[in-house]
Coordinates of C-alpha atoms in Angstrom, one line a residue:
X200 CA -133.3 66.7 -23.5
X201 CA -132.6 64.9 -26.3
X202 CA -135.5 63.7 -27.6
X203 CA -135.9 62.1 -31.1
X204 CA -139.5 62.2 -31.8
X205 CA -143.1 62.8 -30.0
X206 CA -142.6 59.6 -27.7
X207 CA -143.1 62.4 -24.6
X208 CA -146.8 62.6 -25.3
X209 CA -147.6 59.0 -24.5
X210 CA -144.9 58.4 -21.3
X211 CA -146.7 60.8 -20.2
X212 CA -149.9 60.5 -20.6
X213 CA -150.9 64.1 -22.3
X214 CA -154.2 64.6 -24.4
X215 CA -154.0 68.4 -24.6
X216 CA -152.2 70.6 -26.3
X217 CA -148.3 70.1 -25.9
X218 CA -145.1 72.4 -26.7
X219 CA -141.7 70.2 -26.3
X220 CA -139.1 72.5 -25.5
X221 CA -136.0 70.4 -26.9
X222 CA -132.5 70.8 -25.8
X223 CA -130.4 68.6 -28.2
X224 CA -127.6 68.5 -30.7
X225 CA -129.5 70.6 -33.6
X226 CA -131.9 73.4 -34.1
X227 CA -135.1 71.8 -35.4
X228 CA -139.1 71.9 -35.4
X229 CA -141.4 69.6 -35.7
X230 CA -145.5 69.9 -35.2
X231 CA -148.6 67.3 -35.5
X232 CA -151.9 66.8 -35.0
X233 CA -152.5 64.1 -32.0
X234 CA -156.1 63.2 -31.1
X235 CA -156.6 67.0 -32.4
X236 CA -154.5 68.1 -30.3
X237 CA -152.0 70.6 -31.6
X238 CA -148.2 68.7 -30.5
X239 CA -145.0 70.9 -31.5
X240 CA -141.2 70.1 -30.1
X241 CA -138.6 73.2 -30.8
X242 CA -135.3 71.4 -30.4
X243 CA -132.2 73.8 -29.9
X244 CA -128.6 73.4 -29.1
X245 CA -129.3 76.1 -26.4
X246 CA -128.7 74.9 -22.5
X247 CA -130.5 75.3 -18.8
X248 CA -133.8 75.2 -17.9
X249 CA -134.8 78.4 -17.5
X250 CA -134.1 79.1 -21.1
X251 CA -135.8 76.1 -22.1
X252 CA -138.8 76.9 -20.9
X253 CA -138.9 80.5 -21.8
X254 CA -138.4 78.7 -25.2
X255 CA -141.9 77.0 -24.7
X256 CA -143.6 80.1 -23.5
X257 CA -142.9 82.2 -26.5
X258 CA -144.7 79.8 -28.2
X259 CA -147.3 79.1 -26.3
X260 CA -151.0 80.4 -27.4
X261 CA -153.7 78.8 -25.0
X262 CA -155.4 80.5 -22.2
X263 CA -154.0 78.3 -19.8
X264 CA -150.7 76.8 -19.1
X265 CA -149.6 74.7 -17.2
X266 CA -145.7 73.5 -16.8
X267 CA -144.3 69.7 -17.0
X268 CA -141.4 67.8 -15.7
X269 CA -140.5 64.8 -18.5
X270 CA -140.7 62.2 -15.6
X271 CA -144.1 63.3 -14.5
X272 CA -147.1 61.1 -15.7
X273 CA -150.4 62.9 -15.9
X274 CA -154.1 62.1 -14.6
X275 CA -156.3 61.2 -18.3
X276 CA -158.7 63.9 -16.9
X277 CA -156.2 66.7 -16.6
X278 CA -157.5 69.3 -19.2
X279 CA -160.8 69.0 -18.0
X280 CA -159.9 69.2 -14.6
X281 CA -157.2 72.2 -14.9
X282 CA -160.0 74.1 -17.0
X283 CA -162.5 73.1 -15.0
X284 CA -160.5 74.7 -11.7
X285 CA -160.0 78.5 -13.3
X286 CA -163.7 78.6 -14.4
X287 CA -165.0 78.0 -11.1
X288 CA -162.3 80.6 -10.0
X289 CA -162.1 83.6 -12.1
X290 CA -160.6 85.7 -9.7
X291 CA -157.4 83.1 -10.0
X292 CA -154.5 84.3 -11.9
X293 CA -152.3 81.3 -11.0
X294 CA -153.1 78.0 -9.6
X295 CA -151.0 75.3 -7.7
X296 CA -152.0 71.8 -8.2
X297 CA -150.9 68.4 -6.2
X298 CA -148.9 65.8 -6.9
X299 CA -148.4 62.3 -6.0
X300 CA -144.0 61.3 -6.0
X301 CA -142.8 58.1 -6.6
X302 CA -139.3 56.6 -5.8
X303 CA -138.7 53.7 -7.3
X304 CA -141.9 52.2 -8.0
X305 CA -143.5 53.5 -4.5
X306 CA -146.1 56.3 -3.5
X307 CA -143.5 58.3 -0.8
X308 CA -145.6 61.7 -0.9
X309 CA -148.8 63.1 -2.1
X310 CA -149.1 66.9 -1.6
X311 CA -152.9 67.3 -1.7
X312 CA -154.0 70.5 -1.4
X313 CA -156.9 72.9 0.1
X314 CA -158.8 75.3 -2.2
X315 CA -157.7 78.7 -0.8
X316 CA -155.9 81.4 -1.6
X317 CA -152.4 81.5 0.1
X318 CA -149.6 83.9 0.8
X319 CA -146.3 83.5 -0.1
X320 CA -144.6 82.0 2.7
X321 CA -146.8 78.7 1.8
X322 CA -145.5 78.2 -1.8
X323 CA -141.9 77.6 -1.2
X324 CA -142.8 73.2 -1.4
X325 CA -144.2 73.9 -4.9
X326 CA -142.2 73.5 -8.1
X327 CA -143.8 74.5 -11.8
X328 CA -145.2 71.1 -12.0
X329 CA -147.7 71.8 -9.8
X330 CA -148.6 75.5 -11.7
X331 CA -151.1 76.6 -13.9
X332 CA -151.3 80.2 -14.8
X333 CA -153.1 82.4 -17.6
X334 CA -151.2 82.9 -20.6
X335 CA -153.0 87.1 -20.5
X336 CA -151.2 87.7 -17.0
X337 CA -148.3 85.9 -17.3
X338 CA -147.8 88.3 -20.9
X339 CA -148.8 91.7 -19.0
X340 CA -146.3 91.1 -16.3
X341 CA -143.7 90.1 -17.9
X342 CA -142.6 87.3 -16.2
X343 CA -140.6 84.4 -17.4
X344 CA -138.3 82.0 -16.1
X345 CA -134.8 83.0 -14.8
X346 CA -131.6 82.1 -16.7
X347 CA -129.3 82.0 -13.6
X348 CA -130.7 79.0 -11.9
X349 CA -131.7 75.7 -12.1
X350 CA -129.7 72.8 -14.4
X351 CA -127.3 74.3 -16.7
X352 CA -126.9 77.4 -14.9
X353 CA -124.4 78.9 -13.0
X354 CA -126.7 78.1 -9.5
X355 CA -128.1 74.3 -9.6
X356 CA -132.0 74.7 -8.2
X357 CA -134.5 77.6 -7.7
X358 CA -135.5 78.4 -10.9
X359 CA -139.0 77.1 -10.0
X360 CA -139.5 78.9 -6.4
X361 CA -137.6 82.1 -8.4
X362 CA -140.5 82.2 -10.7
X363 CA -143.4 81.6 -8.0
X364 CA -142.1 84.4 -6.0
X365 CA -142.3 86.3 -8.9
X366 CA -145.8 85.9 -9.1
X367 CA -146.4 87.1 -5.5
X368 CA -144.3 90.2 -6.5
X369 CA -146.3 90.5 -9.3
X370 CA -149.4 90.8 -6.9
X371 CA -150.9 87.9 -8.3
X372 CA -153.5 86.3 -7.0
X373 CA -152.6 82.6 -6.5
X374 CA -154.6 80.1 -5.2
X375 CA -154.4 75.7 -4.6
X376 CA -156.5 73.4 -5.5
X377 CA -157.0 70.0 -4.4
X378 CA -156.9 68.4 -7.6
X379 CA -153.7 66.0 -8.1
X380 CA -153.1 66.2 -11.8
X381 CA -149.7 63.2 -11.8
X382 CA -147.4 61.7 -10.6
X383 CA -143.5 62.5 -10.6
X384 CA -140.5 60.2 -10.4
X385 CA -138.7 61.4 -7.6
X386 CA -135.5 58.6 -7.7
X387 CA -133.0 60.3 -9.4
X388 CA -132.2 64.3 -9.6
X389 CA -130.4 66.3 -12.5
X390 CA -129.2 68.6 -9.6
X391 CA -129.2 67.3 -6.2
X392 CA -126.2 65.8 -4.4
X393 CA -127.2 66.4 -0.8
X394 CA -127.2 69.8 1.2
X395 CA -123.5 70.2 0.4
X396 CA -121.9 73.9 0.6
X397 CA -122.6 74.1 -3.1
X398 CA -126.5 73.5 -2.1
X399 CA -126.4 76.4 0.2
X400 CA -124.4 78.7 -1.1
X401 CA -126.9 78.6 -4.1
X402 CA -129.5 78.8 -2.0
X403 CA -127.9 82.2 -0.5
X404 CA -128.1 83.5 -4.3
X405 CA -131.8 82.7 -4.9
X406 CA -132.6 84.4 -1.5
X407 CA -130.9 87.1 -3.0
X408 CA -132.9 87.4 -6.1
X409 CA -135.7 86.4 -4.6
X410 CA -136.2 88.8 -1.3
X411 CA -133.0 91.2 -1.7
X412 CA -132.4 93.1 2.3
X413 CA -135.3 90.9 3.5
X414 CA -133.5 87.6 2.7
X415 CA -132.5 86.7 6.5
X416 CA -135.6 84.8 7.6
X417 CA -135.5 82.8 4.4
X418 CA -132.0 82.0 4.6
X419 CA -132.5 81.2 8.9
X420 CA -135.3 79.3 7.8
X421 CA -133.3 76.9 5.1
X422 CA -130.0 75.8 7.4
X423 CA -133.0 75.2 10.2
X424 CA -135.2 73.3 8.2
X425 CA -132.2 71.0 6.7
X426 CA -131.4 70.2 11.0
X427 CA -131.6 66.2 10.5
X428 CA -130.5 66.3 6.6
X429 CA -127.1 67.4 6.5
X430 CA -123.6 66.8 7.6
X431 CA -123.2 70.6 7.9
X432 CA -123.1 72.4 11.2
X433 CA -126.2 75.3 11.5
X434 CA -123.3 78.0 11.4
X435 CA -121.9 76.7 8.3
X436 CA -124.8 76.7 6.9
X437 CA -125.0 80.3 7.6
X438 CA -121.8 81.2 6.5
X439 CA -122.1 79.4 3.0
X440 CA -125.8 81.1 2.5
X441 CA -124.7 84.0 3.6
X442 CA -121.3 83.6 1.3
X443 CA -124.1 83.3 -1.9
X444 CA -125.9 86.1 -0.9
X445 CA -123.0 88.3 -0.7
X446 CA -121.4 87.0 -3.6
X447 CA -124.8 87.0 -6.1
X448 CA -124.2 90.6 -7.3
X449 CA -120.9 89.8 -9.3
X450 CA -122.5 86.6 -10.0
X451 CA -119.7 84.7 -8.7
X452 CA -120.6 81.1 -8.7
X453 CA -119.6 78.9 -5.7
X454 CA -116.7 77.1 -7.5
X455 CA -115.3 80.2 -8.2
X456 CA -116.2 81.3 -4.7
X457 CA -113.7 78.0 -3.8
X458 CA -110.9 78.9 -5.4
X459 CA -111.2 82.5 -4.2
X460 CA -111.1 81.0 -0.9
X461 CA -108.5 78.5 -1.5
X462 CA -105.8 81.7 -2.8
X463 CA -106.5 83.3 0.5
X464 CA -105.8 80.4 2.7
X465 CA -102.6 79.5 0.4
X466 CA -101.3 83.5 1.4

């Protein structure tokens, strides 16, 4: 958000081919040659992830992509690397990479991968950092990046998980590899304030959209999972994922969810 010029490409170490999607004050579009690399940034006024990045894809035109965070720094040998990782997998239509995370200054996590072909139930700790897919099956699918969740939207996370689960939907055959292609700042978060009711109800909305009837386990398997993280009792949890879920077909977001709740206790 908010960037001035093409200073991106060099905090983050990229020597590929780069589209900045641009979320600013003005509509604007700016493209340059960079070690021969083609770099473009579309700025917009438009808000929330989701959009942004469906901003990028439409103008995307490389047989690869692969998604970025602005606080993730990149490995010099990434292209060859990525490339290198669908050519000696052709049956890959998506790919899921590692990552090393930082926290102020410190390594506290490297998810290094096997090379294997998984199911879905193992993708839920990656985010579109770690994703590569092929530009020809992510157009004859269809898919793209929901507009209801992540920052700037009316639920705060899952765009990212949304969009992977889509691909498993999709029947598509997604693999990892064991390349780590960065490393991501994980100190501070656009979105996260702890496993609050907010966190969970949202979470009840992307298990919604994600697995419709079939969204129990996931939803059992979040307020479990969160045991030694939260404040929150397990049947709180519950209620407020359950509350989301219920509540994602009018699209009723959990602050409106509060007051709603807040009018029936005043009666």
């Amino acid at each position: 958000m908010h960037q001035k010029d093409l200073s991106l490409l060099k905090t983050m170490n990229v020597h590929s081919n780069l589209i900045l999607a641009n979320q600013t004050d003005q509509n604007a579009y700016l493209e340059e040659s960079v070690e021969d690399f083609s770099v473009k940034m579309i700025s917009t006024t438009t808000r929330g992830v989701g959009l942004n990045r469906n901003i990028a894809l439409s103008r995307a035109t490389k047989d690869i992509l692969l998604f970025a965070d602005d606080d993730t720094i990149f490995e010099d040998d990434l292209e060859e690397n990525v490339v290198a990782a669908f050519e000696k997998n052709p049956m890959a239509d998506v790919i899921l990479f590692g990552m090393r995370y930082n926290k102020e200054g410190k390594e506290v996590k490297r998810v290094v991968n096997k090379n294997e072909r998984i199911p879905f139930y193992k993708s839920f700790k990656y985010g579109a950092v770690n994703l590569a897919i092929r530009r020809n099956v992510l157009l004859r699918e269809n898919l793209s990046f929901s507009q209801l969740f992540g920052g700037g939207c009316i639920y705060s996370h899952g765009e990212d998980s949304n969009f992977i689960i889509n691909c498993f939907n999709r029947k598509l055959r997604v693999y990892t590899n064991s390349y780590v292609i960065g490393c991501t700042d994980s100190s501070q978060s656009s979105w996260f304030r702890g496993f609050s009711e907010k966190y969970f109800y949202d979470a009840g909305a992307l298990a919604r959209s994600m697995f419709g009837l079939f969204s129990y386990p996931y939803m059992f398997y979040m307020a479990l999972r969160t045991k030694k993280r939260s404040d929150l009792s397990f049947a709180k949890k519950m209620k407020m994922l359950y509350a989301g879920y219920s509540h994602f077909g009018q699209l009723i977001s959990f602050d409106e969810f509060a007051q709603m709740n807040n009018r029936i206790d005043e009666k």
